[in-house]
Amino acid sequence: MSDRAPATLLDGRALAARIEATLADEVRTFTAMFQRPPRLVVVLVGDMAASASYVKSKAAAAARVGIDAEVVRVPAATDTQALVALVQSIARDEQGPADGILVQLPLPAHVDTVAVLDAVPPDRDVDGFHPENAGLLSQGRARFIPCTAAGVQRVLLVAGIVTAGRHAVIIGRSDIVGKPLALLLSAKGPGGDATVTICHSRSADMPAITRQADILVAAVGRPGLVTADMVKPGAAVIDVGINRIAASDGTSRLVGDVDFDAVREIAGWITPVPGGVGPLTVAMLLANTALAAELRSRGG
Ligand code: NAP
């Protein structure tokens, strides 16, 4: 037991609500000016419960800020070619203006995910996964920043957690979370200028590295991966992981990658799961959609 006060809880739901309120104003202005709301089209393949639930929260959040969200559902057996053709037809605005296009991941194993994601035109790519957007981000001139990475940076900024000159350790090197976040935190400017280390499944003696972190981000998908002895006292601990744990009574609950109860005794700040990074990811998707609509209306 430490004599420190427990970590400050970083409330992602409250921050997301504030971001949504600002976006709702922007969306109202856009809608008045262009006589239509910004529009997001989400492609949902198959009937995985987790994906369906994420898509449902994205559509509900879009509705709250006045963005028109359409979910296009296709069967799990749909092949790569048909999915690419579907994304291309959405991008031709055949079912109405599609300012933002998002393909919910993961796709079924038989589908070439890269081919489908690459079919999303980079100027509608509100997930920020297209190589053009990844390239712009890596050059410090981002257009659409992957939503989870953007959400993590936003929570650090809003909480006043200094990144400049600090050591940020990110566990996880995926294209959708770990890598873009490393680019953001090491970029010049507010919310950046950190010294960044990326850990992954081949990292040796990871606890020795994470104990150096002023900011520790876990983006792995393994419950309990980050234990209290891996955390420097006073560090900001951001838990991106989402894991569903089954209980003996047949129910289940969501947990992150961090041993929350033990780590909150050591850390300076901590995000809960649920209610931490998840809502911010959705809020940043809405922000990207509003940006896509605005860029398009300006013809850029
Ligand atoms: P991913 O593509 O599976 O990447 C996981 C990363 O963790 C990989 O880089 C992997 O290393 C690394 N890893 C695996 N085991 C490890 C270990 N024992 N020690 C250190 N590193 C290890 O996952 P992702 O898409 O980035 O997602 C990560 C987690 O975040 C998942 O739980 C996902 O559900 C969650 N997520 C949450 C949100 C949100 O809104 N909150 C959004 C996106 C994702 P290798 O590269 O060596 O395999």
Coordinates of C-alpha atoms and ligand atoms in Angstrom, one line a residue:
M1 CA 0.0 0.0 0.0
S2 CA 1.5 3.4 -1.0
D3 CA 1.1 6.7 1.0
R4 CA 0.3 8.5 -2.3
A5 CA -3.3 9.7 -3.0
P6 CA -4.9 7.5 -5.6
A7 CA -4.6 8.6 -9.2
T8 CA -6.8 11.2 -10.6
L9 CA -9.5 9.5 -12.8
L10 CA -9.5 10.8 -16.4
D11 CA -13.2 10.8 -17.2
G12 CA -13.5 10.0 -21.0
R13 CA -17.3 10.2 -21.0
A14 CA -17.4 13.7 -19.6
L15 CA -14.7 14.9 -22.0
A16 CA -16.4 13.3 -24.9
A17 CA -19.6 15.1 -23.9
R18 CA -17.8 18.4 -24.0
I19 CA -16.3 17.7 -27.4
E20 CA -19.7 16.7 -28.7
A21 CA -21.3 20.0 -27.5
T22 CA -18.7 22.0 -29.5
L23 CA -19.1 19.7 -32.5
A24 CA -22.9 20.1 -32.4
D25 CA -22.5 23.9 -32.9
E26 CA -20.2 23.3 -35.9
V27 CA -22.5 20.8 -37.4
R28 CA -25.5 23.2 -37.0
T29 CA -23.5 25.9 -38.9
F30 CA -22.6 23.4 -41.6
T31 CA -26.1 22.2 -42.0
A32 CA -27.6 25.7 -42.2
M33 CA -25.0 26.7 -44.8
F34 CA -25.2 23.6 -47.0
Q35 CA -28.8 22.7 -46.4
R36 CA -27.8 19.2 -45.4
P37 CA -26.0 17.7 -42.4
P38 CA -22.5 16.1 -42.7
R39 CA -23.0 12.4 -43.5
L40 CA -21.1 9.3 -42.3
V41 CA -21.5 5.9 -43.9
V42 CA -20.4 2.9 -41.9
V43 CA -19.9 -0.5 -43.5
L44 CA -20.6 -3.4 -41.1
V45 CA -19.7 -6.8 -42.4
G46 CA -21.3 -9.8 -40.6
D47 CA -22.9 -9.9 -37.2
M48 CA -20.0 -9.9 -34.6
A49 CA -21.6 -8.6 -31.4
A50 CA -18.7 -6.4 -30.5
S51 CA -18.6 -4.7 -33.9
A52 CA -22.3 -4.3 -34.0
S53 CA -22.2 -2.6 -30.6
Y54 CA -19.3 -0.2 -31.6
V55 CA -21.2 0.7 -34.7
K56 CA -24.4 1.3 -32.7
S57 CA -22.5 3.7 -30.3
K58 CA -20.9 5.5 -33.3
A59 CA -24.3 6.0 -35.0
A60 CA -26.0 7.2 -31.7
A61 CA -23.1 9.7 -31.0
A62 CA -23.4 11.0 -34.6
A63 CA -27.2 11.5 -34.1
R64 CA -26.5 13.4 -30.9
V65 CA -24.4 16.0 -32.7
G66 CA -26.6 16.2 -35.8
I67 CA -24.4 14.1 -38.2
D68 CA -26.5 11.8 -40.4
A69 CA -25.0 8.3 -40.0
E70 CA -26.0 5.4 -42.2
V71 CA -25.0 1.9 -41.5
V72 CA -24.7 -0.4 -44.5
R73 CA -24.9 -4.0 -43.3
V74 CA -23.6 -6.8 -45.5
P75 CA -23.3 -10.6 -44.8
A76 CA -20.2 -12.1 -43.3
A77 CA -19.7 -14.2 -46.5
T78 CA -19.2 -11.1 -48.7
D79 CA -15.9 -11.3 -50.5
T80 CA -13.1 -8.8 -50.9
Q81 CA -14.0 -7.8 -54.5
A82 CA -17.7 -7.1 -53.5
L83 CA -16.6 -5.1 -50.5
V84 CA -14.2 -3.0 -52.6
A85 CA -17.0 -2.4 -55.1
L86 CA -19.4 -1.5 -52.3
V87 CA -17.0 1.1 -50.8
Q88 CA -16.3 2.5 -54.3
S89 CA -20.1 2.9 -54.9
I90 CA -20.5 4.6 -51.6
A91 CA -17.7 6.9 -52.5
R92 CA -19.5 7.8 -55.7
D93 CA -22.3 9.1 -53.5
E94 CA -24.7 6.7 -55.1
Q95 CA -26.6 6.3 -51.8
G96 CA -26.4 10.0 -50.8
P97 CA -23.4 12.2 -50.0
A98 CA -20.8 10.2 -48.0
D99 CA -18.5 12.8 -46.4
G100 CA -17.0 10.1 -44.2
I101 CA -16.7 6.4 -44.9
L102 CA -15.7 3.9 -42.3
V103 CA -15.3 0.1 -42.6
Q104 CA -15.8 -1.4 -39.2
L105 CA -12.9 -3.7 -38.2
P106 CA -12.2 -6.6 -37.9
L107 CA -13.3 -8.0 -41.2
P108 CA -13.9 -11.7 -41.6
A109 CA -10.7 -13.7 -42.1
H110 CA -11.3 -14.4 -45.8
V111 CA -11.4 -10.7 -46.6
D112 CA -8.3 -8.7 -47.6
T113 CA -8.6 -5.9 -45.1
V114 CA -5.9 -3.8 -46.7
A115 CA -7.6 -3.9 -50.1
V116 CA -10.9 -2.8 -48.6
L117 CA -9.5 0.0 -46.5
D118 CA -7.4 1.2 -49.4
A119 CA -10.7 1.6 -51.4
V120 CA -11.8 4.3 -49.0
P121 CA -10.8 7.6 -50.8
P122 CA -8.3 9.4 -48.6
D123 CA -10.4 12.5 -48.4
R124 CA -13.3 10.5 -46.9
D125 CA -11.1 8.3 -44.7
V126 CA -12.4 9.4 -41.2
D127 CA -10.6 6.5 -39.5
G128 CA -7.3 7.9 -40.9
F129 CA -6.1 4.4 -42.0
H130 CA -5.4 5.2 -45.6
P131 CA -1.6 5.2 -46.5
E132 CA -2.0 8.8 -47.7
N133 CA -3.3 9.9 -44.3
A134 CA -0.7 7.8 -42.4
G135 CA 2.0 9.5 -44.5
L136 CA 0.6 13.0 -43.8
L137 CA 0.6 12.2 -40.1
S138 CA 4.1 10.9 -40.2
Q139 CA 5.2 14.2 -41.9
G140 CA 3.6 16.3 -39.2
R141 CA 0.8 17.6 -41.5
A142 CA -2.0 15.4 -40.5
R143 CA -5.5 15.5 -42.1
F144 CA -7.5 12.6 -40.5
I145 CA -5.7 11.3 -37.3
P146 CA -6.7 7.8 -36.3
C147 CA -9.5 8.3 -33.7
T148 CA -8.1 6.4 -30.7
A149 CA -4.6 8.0 -31.0
A150 CA -6.3 11.5 -31.3
G151 CA -8.4 10.7 -28.3
V152 CA -5.4 9.7 -26.2
Q153 CA -3.6 12.9 -27.1
R154 CA -6.7 15.0 -26.4
V155 CA -7.2 13.6 -22.9
L156 CA -3.6 14.4 -22.1
L157 CA -3.9 17.9 -23.4
V158 CA -7.2 18.6 -21.6
A159 CA -5.9 17.2 -18.3
G160 CA -2.9 19.4 -18.5
I161 CA -0.5 16.4 -18.5
V162 CA 2.8 17.7 -19.9
T163 CA 4.2 15.7 -22.8
A164 CA 7.1 18.0 -23.9
G165 CA 10.4 16.5 -22.8
R166 CA 8.6 13.6 -21.0
H167 CA 9.1 9.9 -21.7
A168 CA 6.0 8.3 -23.2
V169 CA 6.0 4.5 -23.4
I170 CA 3.4 2.9 -25.7
I171 CA 2.8 -0.8 -25.4
G172 CA 1.5 -1.9 -28.8
R173 CA 2.6 -1.1 -32.3
S174 CA -0.6 -1.5 -34.4
D175 CA -1.2 0.8 -37.4
I176 CA -4.5 1.9 -35.8
V177 CA -3.3 2.8 -32.3
G178 CA 0.3 2.4 -31.2
K179 CA 2.1 3.7 -34.3
P180 CA -0.1 6.8 -34.9
L181 CA 0.0 7.6 -31.2
A182 CA 3.8 7.4 -31.2
L183 CA 3.9 9.9 -34.2
L184 CA 1.5 12.3 -32.4
L185 CA 3.3 12.3 -29.1
S186 CA 6.7 12.7 -30.7
A187 CA 5.6 15.4 -33.2
K188 CA 6.6 19.0 -32.6
G189 CA 4.0 21.2 -30.8
P190 CA 1.3 21.0 -28.1
G191 CA 0.5 17.5 -27.0
G192 CA 3.8 16.3 -28.6
D193 CA 7.5 16.8 -28.1
A194 CA 7.7 13.7 -26.0
T195 CA 10.5 11.1 -26.1
V196 CA 8.6 8.0 -27.2
T197 CA 9.4 4.3 -26.8
I198 CA 7.2 1.6 -28.4
C199 CA 7.0 -1.8 -26.8
H200 CA 5.5 -4.9 -28.4
S201 CA 5.4 -8.7 -28.0
R202 CA 9.1 -9.1 -28.7
S203 CA 10.3 -6.4 -26.3
A204 CA 12.8 -7.6 -23.7
D205 CA 12.3 -6.7 -20.0
M206 CA 9.3 -4.5 -20.7
P207 CA 8.8 -3.6 -17.0
A208 CA 12.2 -2.0 -16.9
I209 CA 11.1 0.2 -19.8
T210 CA 7.6 1.0 -18.6
R211 CA 9.0 2.0 -15.2
Q212 CA 10.7 4.9 -16.9
A213 CA 7.5 6.2 -18.4
D214 CA 6.0 9.5 -17.4
I215 CA 3.1 8.6 -19.7
L216 CA 2.3 4.9 -20.1
V217 CA -0.2 3.8 -22.8
A218 CA -1.4 0.2 -23.0
A219 CA -2.9 -0.7 -26.3
V220 CA -2.6 -4.5 -26.4
G221 CA -5.8 -6.4 -25.7
R222 CA -4.5 -8.4 -22.7
P223 CA -6.3 -8.0 -19.3
G224 CA -4.0 -7.4 -16.4
L225 CA -0.9 -6.9 -18.6
V226 CA 0.2 -3.7 -16.8
T227 CA 0.7 -4.4 -13.1
A228 CA 1.5 -1.9 -10.4
D229 CA 5.2 -2.8 -10.3
M230 CA 5.5 -1.7 -14.0
V231 CA 4.4 1.9 -13.2
K232 CA 6.5 4.8 -12.1
P233 CA 4.8 6.6 -9.2
G234 CA 2.9 9.6 -10.4
A235 CA 2.8 8.5 -14.1
A236 CA -0.2 9.1 -16.4
V237 CA -1.6 5.7 -17.3
I238 CA -3.8 5.5 -20.4
D239 CA -5.6 2.2 -20.9
V240 CA -6.7 1.7 -24.5
G241 CA -7.3 -2.1 -24.2
I242 CA -10.9 -3.4 -24.3
N243 CA -11.3 -7.0 -23.1
R244 CA -14.5 -8.9 -22.3
I245 CA -14.1 -11.1 -19.2
A246 CA -16.5 -13.8 -18.5
A247 CA -17.7 -14.2 -14.9
S248 CA -18.6 -17.6 -13.3
D249 CA -22.3 -16.5 -13.1
G250 CA -22.5 -16.3 -16.9
T251 CA -22.3 -12.5 -17.1
S252 CA -19.4 -10.6 -18.6
R253 CA -17.7 -7.3 -18.1
L254 CA -15.3 -5.0 -19.9
V255 CA -11.8 -4.5 -18.6
G256 CA -8.7 -2.8 -20.0
D257 CA -5.1 -3.9 -20.2
V258 CA -4.2 -2.3 -16.8
D259 CA -4.7 -3.8 -13.4
F260 CA -6.8 -0.8 -12.5
D261 CA -7.3 -1.2 -8.7
A262 CA -3.6 -1.7 -8.0
V263 CA -2.2 0.8 -10.6
R264 CA -4.5 3.6 -9.4
E265 CA -2.7 3.5 -6.1
I266 CA 0.6 4.3 -7.8
A267 CA -0.2 6.4 -10.9
G268 CA -0.9 10.1 -11.0
W269 CA -3.7 9.9 -13.5
I270 CA -5.5 6.9 -14.9
T271 CA -8.3 6.2 -17.5
P272 CA -11.0 3.7 -16.6
V273 CA -12.4 1.0 -18.8
P274 CA -15.1 1.4 -19.8
G275 CA -15.5 5.2 -19.8
G276 CA -12.0 6.3 -20.7
V277 CA -10.5 6.1 -24.1
G278 CA -13.5 4.5 -25.8
P279 CA -15.9 7.5 -25.7
L280 CA -13.1 9.8 -26.8
T281 CA -12.4 7.5 -29.8
V282 CA -16.1 8.0 -30.9
A283 CA -15.9 11.7 -30.3
M284 CA -12.8 12.0 -32.5
L285 CA -14.6 10.1 -35.2
L286 CA -17.3 12.7 -35.2
A287 CA -14.7 15.4 -35.3
N288 CA -13.1 13.8 -38.3
T289 CA -16.5 13.5 -40.1
A290 CA -17.3 17.1 -39.5
L291 CA -13.8 18.0 -40.8
A292 CA -14.3 15.7 -43.9
A293 CA -17.6 17.5 -44.7
E294 CA -16.0 20.9 -44.3
L295 CA -13.0 20.0 -46.4
R296 CA -15.3 18.7 -49.1
S297 CA -17.5 21.7 -49.1
R298 CA -14.4 23.9 -49.6
G299 CA -13.5 21.5 -52.5
G300 CA -10.3 20.5 -50.7
Ligands
NAP1 P1 -3.4 -5.3 -32.2 O1 -3.4 -4.9 -33.6 O2 -3.8 -6.7 -31.9 O3 -2.0 -4.9 -31.6 C1 -1.7 -5.3 -30.3 C2 -0.3 -4.9 -30.0 O4 0.1 -5.4 -28.7 C3 0.7 -5.5 -31.0 O5 1.7 -4.6 -31.4 C4 1.4 -6.7 -30.2 O6 2.8 -6.9 -30.5 C5 1.3 -6.1 -28.8 N1 1.4 -7.2 -27.8 C6 0.7 -8.3 -27.8 N2 1.0 -9.0 -26.7 C7 1.9 -8.3 -26.0 C8 2.7 -8.5 -24.8 N3 2.5 -9.6 -24.1 N4 3.5 -7.5 -24.4 C9 3.7 -6.4 -25.2 N5 3.0 -6.2 -26.3 C10 2.2 -7.1 -26.7 O7 -4.5 -4.4 -31.4 P2 -5.0 -2.9 -31.6 O8 -6.0 -2.9 -32.7 O9 -3.9 -2.0 -31.5 O10 -5.9 -2.8 -30.2 C11 -5.2 -3.0 -28.9 C12 -6.3 -3.0 -27.8 O11 -7.0 -1.7 -27.9 C13 -7.4 -4.0 -28.0 O12 -7.8 -4.4 -26.8 C14 -8.5 -3.2 -28.7 O13 -9.8 -3.8 -28.5 C15 -8.4 -1.9 -28.0 N6 -8.9 -0.8 -28.8 C16 -9.6 0.1 -28.1 C17 -10.1 1.2 -28.7 C18 -10.9 2.2 -27.9 O14 -11.6 3.0 -28.5 N7 -10.7 2.2 -26.6 C19 -9.8 1.4 -30.1 C20 -9.0 0.5 -30.8 C21 -8.5 -0.6 -30.1 P3 3.2 -7.5 -31.9 O15 3.1 -6.3 -32.9 O16 4.6 -7.9 -31.7 O17 2.3 -8.6 -32.3

